[in-house]
Amino acid sequence: MELFDNLVLGFSTALLLQNVLYCFVGVLLGTAVGVLPGIGPTATVAMLLPITFAFEPVTALIMLAGIYYGAQYGGSTTAILINLPGESSAAVTALDGHEMARQGRAGPALAAAAIGSFVAGTVATVVLAVAAPPLAAVALAFGPADYFALVLFGLVVSISLARGSPLKALAMVALGILLGTVGQDIYTGTPRFVLGQRELYGGIDFVSVAVGMFGIAEILRNLENEHDRPALLGRVTHLWPTREDRRRIVGPILRGTGLGAALGVLPGGGHVLSSFTSYAVEKRISKRRDEFGHGAIEGVAGPESANNAAAQTSFIPLLTLGLPAHPVMALMVGAFIVHGITPGPNVINDEPELVWGLIASMWIGNVLLVLLNLPLIGMWVRLLRIPYQVLFPMIVLFAVIGTYSLGFNAYDVYAIAFFGLLGYVLIKCGCEPAPLLLGFVLGPLLEENLRRALIISRGDPTVFLTRPISAGLLLLTATALIVVALPAIRRRRETVFTEDD
């Protein structure tokens, strides 16, 4: 009964005209950036974060969330039509989706992606609504030592799930934590690593780091590797799948939804991992294994369901523990903090309208996406023809104006340029910037709980081992480090992202 009351509260908040409007704006922008290769939801949320500061907290979060799961929808459109995934998790959709398009079956492929995404989004929203309150209740039993162990575990797991070298991912997390310590000491107020710059006394601005590392750096990378984008051949017709197609996609949609809902809560690229895992599962259990890679509709429905379910269940650790499971969730933490809300287990009790309004808005957003995506496919394809030389200067200008408007301080603009160049150099060195952002966001939380636990225990470090929760989490952290370090497991981990490519 309590769940029903909470959902009524959520829908009464989400259905307010301004919230529906900004939910629509969010999913529209999310679909657009999912369609446009090289931008992505992380960069978009980072660059739009400044303009949401004038909104009510629930309105801002509904819009930012819409951008994220809208991008999961949009990424499949260009993957299917022109074999160019707009979002990383849509890469596997291109394997069979584009083959279907070449065979004149782009319509059924797009419809399968849309139906799977809607079903997965609906189920994941229910999972989020059911799982969030009990997890928040459990989290209230956590002390400082337990939170320290939990944050440490989240950072280590994000390393184990990151693509590329685990050592580079670890270095990025360490650099992020180091950048998070710049400013005044949280207990003594002593300036640390400020290099004599008064602007750094309050710490490095989160928005400047996010916009620079994800927005500017990605734009520089895309300008360097500019390529001609192929045009769509012919019109997209016959959107609705045949009866046989509908029969074949039921199982993959259900299995993909289950996989995505489970893997979405993992720190790191849960939505990417779930789509590739779903594809591998469908290929292994299919009676038509030889069709995969040549236009199997199961290879579209399963991964698309998985990545959309994962996109929404990734909100579970954010809303219950205050831990981001994905770089976009790290930006959402920043949005919470900017609006004066501390993310964590108390949010559900302290801000019920915000939490349940956000959850209810996800279902509304999924309905809007289905109504939006199929009729506007032609427009998204035309957007792909905008030259990079026109598109990217507009994005940079928008990002700079938005960040400058936060405090009307030119220092923030210089910070964007610095972190943009730093992010570009890191990308060229094969380092993912996502672990750095997670370390930057979680580093202060890690330090605060470490020092608080030691103060309470009067400097006794065994407090982390004598509490059952923290001891268990530290054991899991050590296990995750061993998994990353073992050569055989590391090789298998790296092939997850190239399964049957």
Coordinates of C-alpha atoms in Angstrom, one line a residue:
M1 CA 0.0 0.0 0.0
E2 CA 2.9 2.3 0.8
L3 CA 4.3 1.7 -2.7
F4 CA 1.0 2.6 -4.2
D5 CA 0.9 5.9 -2.2
N6 CA 4.5 6.7 -3.3
L7 CA 3.7 6.1 -6.9
V8 CA 0.6 8.3 -6.7
L9 CA 2.8 11.0 -5.2
G10 CA 5.4 10.4 -8.0
F11 CA 2.9 10.7 -10.8
S12 CA 1.2 13.7 -9.3
T13 CA 4.6 15.4 -9.4
A14 CA 5.8 14.1 -12.7
L15 CA 2.5 15.0 -14.5
L16 CA 2.8 18.7 -13.6
L17 CA 2.9 20.6 -16.9
Q18 CA 6.4 22.0 -16.5
N19 CA 7.8 18.6 -15.5
V20 CA 6.2 16.9 -18.5
L21 CA 7.5 19.6 -20.8
Y22 CA 11.1 19.3 -19.5
C23 CA 10.8 15.5 -19.6
F24 CA 9.9 15.9 -23.3
V25 CA 12.8 18.3 -23.8
G26 CA 15.2 15.9 -22.1
V27 CA 14.2 12.8 -24.1
L28 CA 14.2 14.9 -27.3
L29 CA 17.7 16.1 -26.7
G30 CA 18.8 12.6 -25.5
T31 CA 17.5 11.1 -28.7
A32 CA 19.3 13.8 -30.8
V33 CA 22.6 13.2 -29.1
G34 CA 22.1 9.5 -29.3
V35 CA 21.7 9.8 -33.0
L36 CA 24.7 12.2 -33.5
P37 CA 27.9 10.1 -33.2
G38 CA 30.7 11.5 -31.0
I39 CA 28.7 13.6 -28.6
G40 CA 27.0 11.1 -26.2
P41 CA 24.8 11.6 -23.2
T42 CA 27.7 12.2 -20.7
A43 CA 29.0 15.2 -22.7
T44 CA 25.5 16.5 -23.2
V45 CA 24.4 16.3 -19.6
A46 CA 27.7 17.9 -18.6
M47 CA 27.1 20.8 -21.0
L48 CA 23.5 21.3 -20.1
L49 CA 24.0 21.0 -16.4
P50 CA 24.6 24.8 -15.9
I51 CA 21.2 25.8 -17.4
T52 CA 19.3 23.5 -15.0
F53 CA 20.5 25.4 -12.0
A54 CA 17.6 27.9 -12.3
F55 CA 15.0 25.0 -12.3
E56 CA 13.3 23.4 -9.4
P57 CA 15.4 20.3 -8.3
V58 CA 12.8 17.7 -9.5
T59 CA 12.4 19.5 -12.9
A60 CA 16.2 19.6 -13.4
L61 CA 16.7 16.0 -12.5
I62 CA 13.8 14.8 -14.7
M63 CA 15.3 16.6 -17.7
L64 CA 18.8 15.3 -17.1
A65 CA 17.6 11.8 -16.6
G66 CA 15.5 12.1 -19.8
I67 CA 18.7 13.0 -21.7
Y68 CA 20.4 9.9 -20.5
Y69 CA 17.8 7.2 -21.2
G70 CA 16.7 9.1 -24.4
A71 CA 20.3 8.7 -25.7
Q72 CA 20.0 4.9 -25.3
Y73 CA 17.0 5.0 -27.6
G74 CA 18.6 7.3 -30.2
G75 CA 21.9 5.5 -30.4
S76 CA 20.1 2.5 -32.1
T77 CA 18.7 4.6 -34.9
T78 CA 21.9 5.4 -36.7
A79 CA 23.4 2.0 -35.8
I80 CA 20.6 0.4 -37.7
L81 CA 20.2 2.8 -40.6
I82 CA 23.8 3.7 -41.5
N83 CA 25.9 1.3 -39.3
L84 CA 27.2 4.2 -37.2
P85 CA 26.3 3.8 -33.5
G86 CA 25.6 7.2 -31.9
E87 CA 26.1 5.7 -28.4
S88 CA 28.6 3.1 -27.2
S89 CA 25.9 0.6 -26.0
A90 CA 24.4 0.7 -29.5
A91 CA 27.5 -0.7 -31.1
V92 CA 26.3 -4.3 -30.9
T93 CA 22.9 -3.3 -32.4
A94 CA 24.6 -2.4 -35.6
L95 CA 25.8 -5.9 -36.2
D96 CA 22.4 -7.3 -37.1
G97 CA 20.3 -4.0 -37.3
H98 CA 22.3 -2.6 -40.2
E99 CA 22.2 -6.0 -42.0
M100 CA 18.4 -5.9 -41.7
A101 CA 18.4 -2.4 -43.1
R102 CA 20.5 -3.5 -46.1
Q103 CA 17.9 -6.2 -46.7
G104 CA 15.1 -3.6 -46.8
R105 CA 13.9 -4.5 -43.2
A106 CA 15.0 -1.3 -41.5
G107 CA 11.4 -0.8 -40.3
P108 CA 11.1 -4.0 -38.4
A109 CA 14.6 -3.5 -36.9
L110 CA 13.7 0.0 -35.7
A111 CA 10.3 -1.2 -34.4
A112 CA 12.0 -4.1 -32.5
A113 CA 14.4 -1.7 -30.9
A114 CA 11.6 0.7 -29.9
I115 CA 9.3 -2.0 -28.5
G116 CA 12.2 -3.7 -26.6
S117 CA 13.3 -0.4 -25.2
F118 CA 9.8 0.5 -24.0
V119 CA 9.1 -2.9 -22.4
A120 CA 12.6 -2.8 -20.8
G121 CA 12.1 0.7 -19.6
T122 CA 8.7 -0.1 -18.1
V123 CA 10.0 -3.2 -16.2
A124 CA 13.1 -1.4 -15.0
T125 CA 11.0 1.5 -13.7
V126 CA 9.0 -1.0 -11.7
V127 CA 12.2 -2.7 -10.4
L128 CA 13.5 0.7 -9.4
A129 CA 10.3 1.6 -7.5
V130 CA 10.2 -1.8 -5.7
A131 CA 13.9 -2.0 -4.9
A132 CA 14.7 1.5 -3.9
P133 CA 12.9 1.8 -0.5
P134 CA 14.3 -1.5 1.1
L135 CA 17.8 -0.7 -0.1
A136 CA 17.6 2.8 1.3
A137 CA 16.4 1.3 4.7
V138 CA 19.4 -1.1 4.7
A139 CA 21.7 1.8 3.8
L140 CA 20.6 3.7 6.9
A141 CA 22.4 1.1 9.0
F142 CA 25.7 2.0 7.4
G143 CA 28.3 3.8 9.5
P144 CA 31.3 5.9 8.2
A145 CA 33.6 2.7 8.0
D146 CA 30.9 0.9 6.0
Y147 CA 30.5 3.9 3.6
F148 CA 34.2 4.1 3.1
A149 CA 34.4 0.4 2.2
L150 CA 31.3 0.8 -0.1
V151 CA 32.8 3.7 -2.0
L152 CA 36.1 1.9 -2.3
F153 CA 34.3 -1.2 -3.6
G154 CA 32.5 0.9 -6.2
L155 CA 35.7 2.5 -7.5
V156 CA 37.5 -0.8 -7.8
V157 CA 34.5 -2.5 -9.6
S158 CA 34.4 0.5 -12.0
I159 CA 38.1 -0.3 -12.8
S160 CA 37.3 -4.0 -13.4
L161 CA 34.5 -3.1 -15.8
A162 CA 36.3 -0.3 -17.7
R163 CA 37.6 -1.1 -21.1
G164 CA 41.4 -1.1 -21.8
S165 CA 44.2 -1.4 -19.3
P166 CA 43.1 -1.9 -15.7
L167 CA 46.3 -0.1 -14.6
K168 CA 45.3 3.0 -16.6
A169 CA 41.8 2.9 -15.2
L170 CA 43.3 2.7 -11.7
A171 CA 45.6 5.7 -12.5
M172 CA 42.5 7.7 -13.7
V173 CA 40.6 6.9 -10.5
A174 CA 43.7 8.0 -8.4
L175 CA 44.0 11.2 -10.5
G176 CA 40.3 11.9 -10.0
I177 CA 40.6 11.5 -6.2
L178 CA 43.6 13.7 -6.2
L179 CA 41.8 16.5 -8.1
G180 CA 38.9 16.1 -5.6
T181 CA 41.2 16.9 -2.7
V182 CA 42.1 20.3 -4.1
G183 CA 40.8 23.1 -2.0
Q184 CA 40.4 23.6 1.8
D185 CA 40.7 20.6 4.1
I186 CA 37.2 19.4 5.1
Y187 CA 38.0 19.4 8.9
T188 CA 40.8 22.0 9.4
G189 CA 40.1 24.4 6.5
T190 CA 43.8 24.4 5.5
P191 CA 44.4 25.0 1.8
R192 CA 45.6 22.0 -0.1
F193 CA 47.2 21.9 -3.6
V194 CA 45.8 25.4 -4.4
L195 CA 49.1 26.5 -6.0
G196 CA 48.6 30.0 -4.6
Q197 CA 45.4 30.5 -6.6
R198 CA 42.5 31.9 -4.5
E199 CA 40.0 30.6 -7.0
L200 CA 41.0 27.0 -6.0
Y201 CA 40.2 27.5 -2.3
G202 CA 36.7 26.3 -2.9
G203 CA 37.9 23.3 -4.9
I204 CA 37.9 22.6 -8.6
D205 CA 34.5 23.2 -10.1
F206 CA 32.7 20.0 -11.0
V207 CA 31.0 21.5 -14.1
S208 CA 34.3 22.7 -15.5
V209 CA 35.8 19.2 -15.1
A210 CA 32.8 17.5 -16.6
V211 CA 32.4 19.8 -19.6
G212 CA 36.1 19.8 -20.3
M213 CA 36.8 16.1 -19.9
F214 CA 33.7 14.9 -21.8
G215 CA 32.6 17.8 -23.9
I216 CA 35.6 19.6 -25.2
A217 CA 37.9 16.5 -25.2
E218 CA 35.4 14.5 -27.2
I219 CA 34.9 17.3 -29.7
L220 CA 38.7 17.6 -30.2
R221 CA 38.9 13.8 -30.7
N222 CA 36.1 13.8 -33.3
L223 CA 37.5 16.7 -35.2
E224 CA 40.8 14.9 -35.4
N225 CA 39.2 11.7 -36.7
E226 CA 36.5 13.4 -38.9
H227 CA 35.1 11.0 -41.4
D228 CA 32.4 11.2 -44.1
R229 CA 29.1 10.0 -42.7
P230 CA 27.3 7.7 -45.1
A231 CA 23.8 8.7 -46.2
L232 CA 20.8 6.5 -45.8
L233 CA 19.9 4.7 -49.0
G234 CA 16.2 4.9 -49.7
R235 CA 13.2 5.5 -47.5
V236 CA 12.3 3.7 -44.2
T237 CA 9.0 2.0 -44.8
H238 CA 6.9 -0.8 -43.2
L239 CA 7.7 0.0 -39.6
W240 CA 5.6 -2.8 -38.0
P241 CA 7.2 -6.3 -37.7
T242 CA 5.6 -9.3 -39.1
R243 CA 3.8 -11.9 -36.9
E244 CA 6.9 -14.1 -37.1
D245 CA 9.1 -11.2 -36.1
R246 CA 6.9 -10.5 -33.1
R247 CA 7.1 -14.1 -32.0
R248 CA 10.9 -14.1 -32.3
I249 CA 11.5 -10.9 -30.3
V250 CA 9.4 -11.8 -27.2
G251 CA 12.1 -14.1 -25.6
P252 CA 15.1 -11.8 -26.4
I253 CA 13.2 -8.7 -25.0
L254 CA 12.4 -10.5 -21.7
R255 CA 15.9 -12.0 -21.3
G256 CA 17.6 -8.7 -22.3
T257 CA 15.4 -6.8 -19.8
G258 CA 16.4 -9.2 -17.0
L259 CA 20.1 -9.0 -17.8
G260 CA 20.0 -5.2 -18.1
A261 CA 18.1 -4.7 -14.9
A262 CA 20.7 -6.8 -13.0
L263 CA 23.9 -5.4 -14.7
G264 CA 22.7 -1.8 -14.6
V265 CA 23.4 -1.4 -10.9
L266 CA 27.1 -2.3 -11.4
P267 CA 29.5 0.6 -11.3
G268 CA 31.2 1.3 -14.7
G269 CA 29.6 0.6 -18.1
G270 CA 26.7 -1.6 -17.0
H271 CA 24.6 -0.5 -19.9
V272 CA 27.4 -1.3 -22.4
L273 CA 28.2 -4.6 -20.7
S274 CA 24.6 -5.7 -20.6
S275 CA 24.0 -5.1 -24.4
F276 CA 27.0 -7.2 -25.3
T277 CA 26.2 -9.9 -22.8
S278 CA 22.6 -10.0 -24.1
Y279 CA 23.9 -10.4 -27.7
A280 CA 26.2 -13.2 -26.7
V281 CA 23.4 -15.0 -24.8
E282 CA 21.0 -14.8 -27.7
K283 CA 23.5 -16.1 -30.1
R284 CA 24.4 -19.0 -27.9
I285 CA 20.8 -20.2 -27.2
S286 CA 19.4 -19.4 -30.7
K287 CA 18.4 -22.2 -33.1
R288 CA 19.2 -19.7 -35.9
R289 CA 22.8 -19.1 -34.9
D290 CA 24.0 -18.7 -38.5
E291 CA 21.7 -15.7 -38.9
F292 CA 23.5 -13.6 -36.3
G293 CA 25.6 -11.0 -38.0
H294 CA 23.5 -11.3 -41.1
G295 CA 20.2 -9.8 -40.0
A296 CA 18.8 -11.7 -37.0
I297 CA 16.0 -9.6 -35.4
E298 CA 16.9 -11.2 -32.0
G299 CA 20.3 -9.5 -32.2
V300 CA 18.5 -6.1 -32.2
A301 CA 15.7 -6.7 -29.7
G302 CA 17.8 -8.3 -26.9
P303 CA 20.7 -5.8 -26.7
E304 CA 18.4 -2.8 -27.0
S305 CA 16.2 -4.1 -24.2
A306 CA 19.3 -4.8 -22.1
N307 CA 20.9 -1.4 -22.5
N308 CA 17.6 0.5 -21.8
A309 CA 16.8 -1.6 -18.7
A310 CA 20.4 -1.0 -17.4
A311 CA 20.1 2.8 -18.1
Q312 CA 17.2 3.0 -15.6
T313 CA 18.3 0.5 -12.9
S314 CA 21.6 2.4 -12.8
F315 CA 19.6 5.0 -10.8
I316 CA 19.2 2.4 -7.9
P317 CA 22.6 2.9 -6.3
L318 CA 22.4 6.6 -6.9
L319 CA 19.0 7.1 -5.1
T320 CA 19.7 4.6 -2.3
L321 CA 23.4 4.8 -1.6
G322 CA 24.4 8.1 -3.2
L323 CA 26.9 6.1 -5.4
P324 CA 27.0 6.7 -9.2
A325 CA 27.1 3.6 -11.3
H326 CA 28.0 5.5 -14.5
P327 CA 29.6 8.8 -15.5
V328 CA 26.2 10.3 -16.2
M329 CA 25.1 9.2 -12.7
A330 CA 28.2 11.0 -11.4
L331 CA 26.9 14.2 -13.1
M332 CA 23.5 13.5 -11.5
V333 CA 25.3 13.5 -8.1
G334 CA 26.6 16.9 -9.0
A335 CA 23.1 18.1 -9.9
F336 CA 21.8 16.9 -6.5
I337 CA 24.6 18.7 -4.7
V338 CA 24.2 21.9 -6.7
H339 CA 20.5 22.0 -5.7
G340 CA 21.4 21.6 -2.0
I341 CA 20.4 17.9 -1.8
T342 CA 22.9 15.3 -0.4
P343 CA 22.4 12.0 -2.4
G344 CA 22.1 8.9 -0.2
P345 CA 19.6 6.8 1.8
N346 CA 18.0 9.8 3.5
V347 CA 16.9 11.3 0.1
I348 CA 13.9 9.0 -0.1
N349 CA 12.6 10.1 3.3
D350 CA 13.6 13.8 3.1
E351 CA 12.7 14.5 -0.6
P352 CA 9.9 11.9 -1.4
E353 CA 8.4 14.2 -4.1
L354 CA 11.8 14.5 -5.9
V355 CA 12.6 10.7 -5.8
W356 CA 9.2 9.4 -6.7
G357 CA 8.6 12.2 -9.2
L358 CA 11.9 11.2 -10.9
I359 CA 10.9 7.5 -10.9
A360 CA 7.4 8.2 -12.3
S361 CA 8.9 10.5 -15.0
M362 CA 10.9 7.6 -16.4
W363 CA 7.8 5.8 -17.4
I364 CA 6.3 9.0 -18.9
G365 CA 9.6 9.5 -20.7
N366 CA 9.5 6.0 -22.2
V367 CA 6.0 6.7 -23.5
L368 CA 7.2 10.0 -25.0
L369 CA 10.2 8.2 -26.6
V370 CA 8.0 5.6 -28.4
L371 CA 5.7 8.4 -29.7
L372 CA 8.7 10.5 -30.7
N373 CA 11.2 8.2 -32.2
L374 CA 9.4 6.3 -35.0
P375 CA 7.8 9.4 -36.6
L376 CA 11.0 11.5 -36.5
I377 CA 13.4 9.0 -38.0
G378 CA 13.7 11.0 -41.2
M379 CA 14.6 14.1 -39.2
W380 CA 17.3 12.3 -37.3
V381 CA 18.9 11.1 -40.5
R382 CA 18.9 14.7 -41.9
L383 CA 20.7 15.8 -38.6
L384 CA 23.5 13.5 -39.5
R385 CA 24.3 15.6 -42.5
I386 CA 25.2 18.7 -40.5
P387 CA 29.0 19.2 -41.0
Y388 CA 31.1 18.8 -37.9
Q389 CA 32.6 22.3 -38.6
V390 CA 29.2 23.8 -38.0
L391 CA 27.9 21.5 -35.3
F392 CA 30.8 21.5 -32.8
P393 CA 31.5 25.3 -32.6
M394 CA 27.9 25.7 -31.6
I395 CA 28.2 23.1 -28.9
V396 CA 31.4 24.7 -27.5
L397 CA 29.9 28.1 -27.5
F398 CA 26.8 26.8 -25.7
A399 CA 29.0 25.0 -23.1
V400 CA 31.2 28.1 -22.4
I401 CA 28.2 30.5 -22.0
G402 CA 26.5 28.0 -19.7
T403 CA 29.5 27.5 -17.5
Y404 CA 30.5 31.2 -17.4
S405 CA 26.9 32.1 -16.3
L406 CA 27.3 30.0 -13.1
G407 CA 29.5 32.5 -11.3
F408 CA 30.4 35.0 -14.0
N409 CA 34.0 34.1 -13.5
A410 CA 36.4 33.8 -16.4
Y411 CA 38.5 31.3 -14.4
D412 CA 35.7 28.6 -15.0
V413 CA 36.2 29.1 -18.8
Y414 CA 40.0 28.7 -18.5
A415 CA 39.3 25.5 -16.4
I416 CA 37.1 24.1 -19.2
A417 CA 40.0 24.7 -21.7
F418 CA 42.5 23.1 -19.4
F419 CA 40.5 20.0 -18.7
G420 CA 39.5 19.7 -22.3
L421 CA 43.1 19.6 -23.4
L422 CA 43.9 17.2 -20.5
G423 CA 41.0 14.9 -21.5
Y424 CA 42.2 14.9 -25.1
V425 CA 45.8 14.0 -24.1
L426 CA 44.4 11.2 -21.8
I427 CA 42.3 9.8 -24.6
K428 CA 45.3 9.8 -27.0
C429 CA 47.2 7.9 -24.3
G430 CA 44.5 5.3 -24.2
C431 CA 43.0 6.4 -20.8
E432 CA 39.2 6.6 -20.3
P433 CA 38.1 9.8 -18.7
A434 CA 35.1 8.2 -17.1
P435 CA 37.0 6.6 -14.1
L436 CA 38.6 10.0 -13.5
L437 CA 35.2 11.6 -13.1
L438 CA 34.0 8.8 -10.8
G439 CA 37.1 9.3 -8.7
F440 CA 36.6 13.1 -8.6
V441 CA 33.0 12.8 -7.4
L442 CA 33.6 10.0 -5.0
G443 CA 37.0 11.0 -3.7
P444 CA 35.8 13.6 -1.2
L445 CA 33.2 11.1 0.1
L446 CA 35.9 8.5 0.4
E447 CA 38.2 10.9 2.4
E448 CA 35.4 12.2 4.6
N449 CA 34.2 8.7 5.7
L450 CA 37.8 7.5 6.1
R451 CA 38.6 10.3 8.5
R452 CA 35.3 10.3 10.3
A453 CA 35.6 6.5 10.9
L454 CA 39.2 7.0 12.3
I455 CA 38.1 10.0 14.5
I456 CA 35.2 7.9 16.0
S457 CA 37.5 4.9 16.6
R458 CA 40.3 7.2 18.0
G459 CA 42.7 6.3 15.2
D460 CA 42.1 2.5 15.4
P461 CA 42.3 1.2 11.7
T462 CA 40.9 -2.2 12.8
V463 CA 37.4 -0.5 12.8
F464 CA 37.2 -1.4 9.1
L465 CA 37.7 -5.1 9.8
T466 CA 35.6 -5.4 13.0
R467 CA 32.4 -4.1 11.5
P468 CA 30.7 -6.9 9.5
I469 CA 29.5 -4.7 6.7
S470 CA 32.8 -3.0 6.0
A471 CA 34.8 -6.2 6.4
G472 CA 32.5 -7.9 3.9
L473 CA 32.8 -5.0 1.4
L474 CA 36.6 -4.9 1.8
L475 CA 36.7 -8.6 1.1
L476 CA 34.7 -8.1 -2.1
T477 CA 37.0 -5.2 -3.0
A478 CA 40.1 -7.4 -2.7
T479 CA 38.3 -10.1 -4.7
A480 CA 37.6 -7.6 -7.5
L481 CA 41.3 -6.5 -7.5
I482 CA 42.4 -10.1 -7.9
V483 CA 39.9 -10.7 -10.7
V484 CA 41.4 -7.6 -12.5
A485 CA 44.9 -8.8 -11.9
L486 CA 44.6 -12.4 -13.0
P487 CA 45.8 -12.6 -16.7
A488 CA 43.2 -15.2 -17.8
I489 CA 40.3 -13.3 -16.4
R490 CA 41.7 -10.0 -17.7
R491 CA 41.8 -11.5 -21.3
R492 CA 38.3 -12.7 -21.0
R493 CA 37.2 -9.3 -19.6
E494 CA 38.7 -7.5 -22.7
T495 CA 36.9 -9.9 -25.1
V496 CA 33.5 -9.1 -23.6
F497 CA 33.5 -5.9 -25.7
T498 CA 34.4 -7.7 -28.9
E499 CA 32.3 -10.8 -28.6
D500 CA 31.8 -12.2 -32.1
D501 CA 32.6 -8.8 -33.6

